[in-house]
Each structure stands twice: as structure tokens, then as C-alpha cells.
XYZ file of C-alpha atoms in Angstrom:
161
model
C 13.874 112.174 198.764
C 13.706 108.577 197.555
C 9.898 108.649 197.601
C 9.960 111.828 195.483
C 12.325 110.214 192.981
C 10.139 107.124 192.935
C 7.058 109.265 192.277
C 8.904 111.105 189.501
C 10.021 107.802 187.946
C 6.462 106.460 188.043
C 5.081 109.635 186.469
C 7.697 109.550 183.683
C 7.012 105.867 183.075
C 3.270 106.520 182.824
C 3.947 109.446 180.483
C 6.070 107.252 178.219
C 3.337 104.609 178.099
C 0.766 107.229 177.130
C 3.077 108.662 174.472
C 3.568 105.174 173.019
C -0.185 104.848 172.505
C 0.355 106.602 169.180
C 3.218 104.321 168.107
C 0.979 101.490 166.902
C 0.468 102.947 163.447
C 4.169 103.721 162.974
C 5.147 100.236 164.142
C 2.599 98.694 161.803
C 4.085 100.675 158.908
C 7.585 99.399 159.785
C 6.318 95.814 159.921
C 4.336 96.222 156.719
C 7.285 97.716 154.826
C 9.590 94.879 155.964
C 6.955 92.234 155.264
C 8.670 88.868 155.087
C 12.013 90.491 154.372
C 12.068 89.895 150.632
C 14.786 92.537 150.227
C 17.047 90.840 152.794
C 19.459 88.448 151.042
C 20.530 86.574 154.173
C 17.757 84.092 155.130
C 18.788 84.128 158.805
C 18.522 87.915 158.978
C 15.226 87.743 157.100
C 13.764 85.306 159.656
C 15.119 87.322 162.578
C 13.552 90.502 161.158
C 10.160 88.839 160.858
C 10.389 87.437 164.412
C 11.459 90.803 165.825
C 8.551 92.531 164.097
C 6.194 89.916 165.558
C 7.447 90.600 169.096
C 7.199 94.362 168.522
C 3.632 93.959 167.275
C 2.792 92.002 170.426
C 4.560 94.393 172.775
C 2.654 97.562 171.950
C -0.930 96.263 172.283
C -0.070 94.303 175.431
C 1.389 97.437 176.999
C -1.703 99.434 175.980
C -4.013 96.840 177.518
C -1.974 96.824 180.749
C -2.129 100.626 180.869
C -5.879 100.585 180.230
C -6.304 98.109 183.105
C -4.261 100.345 185.425
C -6.241 103.411 184.305
C -9.528 101.648 185.121
C -10.673 101.622 181.492
C -10.636 97.826 181.490
C -11.815 95.958 184.573
C -9.065 93.350 184.717
C -5.863 92.942 186.649
C -2.951 94.422 184.723
C -0.087 92.245 186.039
C -0.498 89.509 183.399
C -0.500 92.062 180.581
C 2.517 93.896 182.000
C 4.381 90.596 182.288
C 3.487 89.596 178.722
C 4.415 93.067 177.485
C 7.821 92.979 179.168
C 8.341 89.428 177.853
C 7.612 90.521 174.274
C 9.880 93.544 174.711
C 12.677 91.348 176.104
C 12.343 88.862 173.247
C 12.456 91.744 170.771
C 15.701 92.943 172.379
C 17.200 89.440 172.316
C 16.221 89.067 168.659
C 17.816 92.435 167.936
C 21.048 91.377 169.666
C 21.140 88.076 167.757
C 20.559 89.994 164.515
C 23.497 92.277 165.288
C 25.709 89.287 166.120
C 24.812 87.602 162.818
C 25.577 90.834 160.955
C 28.871 91.186 162.826
C 29.786 87.606 161.938
C 29.005 88.322 158.278
C 31.207 91.413 158.367
C 34.038 89.427 159.951
C 33.737 86.816 157.202
C 33.789 89.536 154.553
C 36.861 91.134 156.110
C 38.614 87.754 156.344
C 37.758 87.080 152.688
C 39.145 90.426 151.633
C 42.281 89.793 153.660
C 42.711 86.436 151.907
C 42.287 88.135 148.540
C 44.735 90.857 149.547
C 47.243 88.280 150.787
C 46.909 86.222 147.598
C 47.297 89.325 145.443
C 50.274 90.432 147.489
C 51.900 87.011 147.165
C 51.253 87.019 143.416
C 52.806 90.450 143.134
C 55.798 89.294 145.168
C 56.153 86.241 142.926
C 55.990 88.425 139.836
C 58.570 90.778 141.296
C 60.912 87.936 142.231
C 60.383 86.332 138.796
C 61.233 89.666 137.157
C 64.329 89.966 139.351
C 65.379 86.443 138.357
C 64.777 87.298 134.689
C 66.812 90.494 135.115
C 69.626 88.502 136.720
C 69.537 85.943 133.882
C 69.636 88.727 131.283
C 72.510 90.376 133.112
C 74.387 87.058 133.240
C 73.822 86.591 129.502
C 75.058 90.113 128.743
C 78.103 89.574 130.945
C 78.784 86.240 129.225
C 78.485 87.909 125.828
C 80.767 90.722 126.962
C 83.311 88.215 128.213
C 83.048 86.285 124.974
C 83.522 89.426 122.939
C 86.415 90.513 125.146
C 88.153 87.185 124.803
C 87.567 87.222 121.025
C 88.962 90.756 120.861
C 91.981 89.713 122.815
C 92.497 86.685 120.581
C 92.060 88.830 117.477
C 94.542 91.350 118.808
C 97.112 88.610 119.275
C 96.781 87.471 115.679
C 97.172 90.914 114.179
């Protein structure tokens, strides 16, 4: 059973390699459209995009050469090409992970900035509200003082009448 599964895995792996033979043009188009990342505002993400495209451009041809060696089309040992291909693929994955971490860090900074703005706005609103309450209390005190003054004047006037 394990030898059958191993044979199936090898056949599927070979099939995937053959299917990726046609991916060169599509990958070139992706690399060409990204170029040097002129549309990317973050210089770190721009550099990471260029590096990832470089590793992707290395990965595909190296894998094709390794496959051609295994298929007997090229008369060379394939191990070096497979190793280089896997190395380029691994570096592409690492670059992709670093890119995602940089993007995540940028999002965290943006969220923290928005929280600071929200907190500042909330504090300002609270200050305005407390200032208005203080103003309302002062106005109420003034009205009460005027009422008391008028009441005392009325009482004094009533005594003199």
C-alpha cells in the first residue's frame, strides 16, 4: 500500500511539473507588470516584491531544467537543478512571508494611529461636554443668584409698602 501511494505521489508530482511548463509566460507577465514596483508606495514592500519576482523567475526555469534532465532530454544529473529549484522556491516563500509581516506591521501601525485619533477626539469631546456642563452650572448659579437678589428686593420692597 505504501509503495502504491508513493508511486501515486511521484506521478502527481511529475504531472504538476509538466503542467508548470506553461507557467513561464504567465510568471513573466506578472514580473513585467510589477516591474520595479513603481506603484508600491512602501519602499520595503517594493524591494521585497522585486526580490520575490527574481526568485520566482529563477524557480521555474530551474525546475524545467531538472525535469528535462530526469526525462533524458538533457544529459546531465538533475540533483543540482532540483536543489537550486527548491532553494529558489523556498526563498520566494520566505520573501512572501516577510512581505506579509511588513504589511501586517503597517496595518497595526495604522490601527494604532486611528485609535490614537479616536482617543484624542473622544477626550476632546469629553472636555467639551464637561466645559459645557460647567458653563451650564455657572449660568444656573447666576440665574439662581439673580432670582435670590430679585426675591430679596421684592421682600424689601414689600416691607416698605
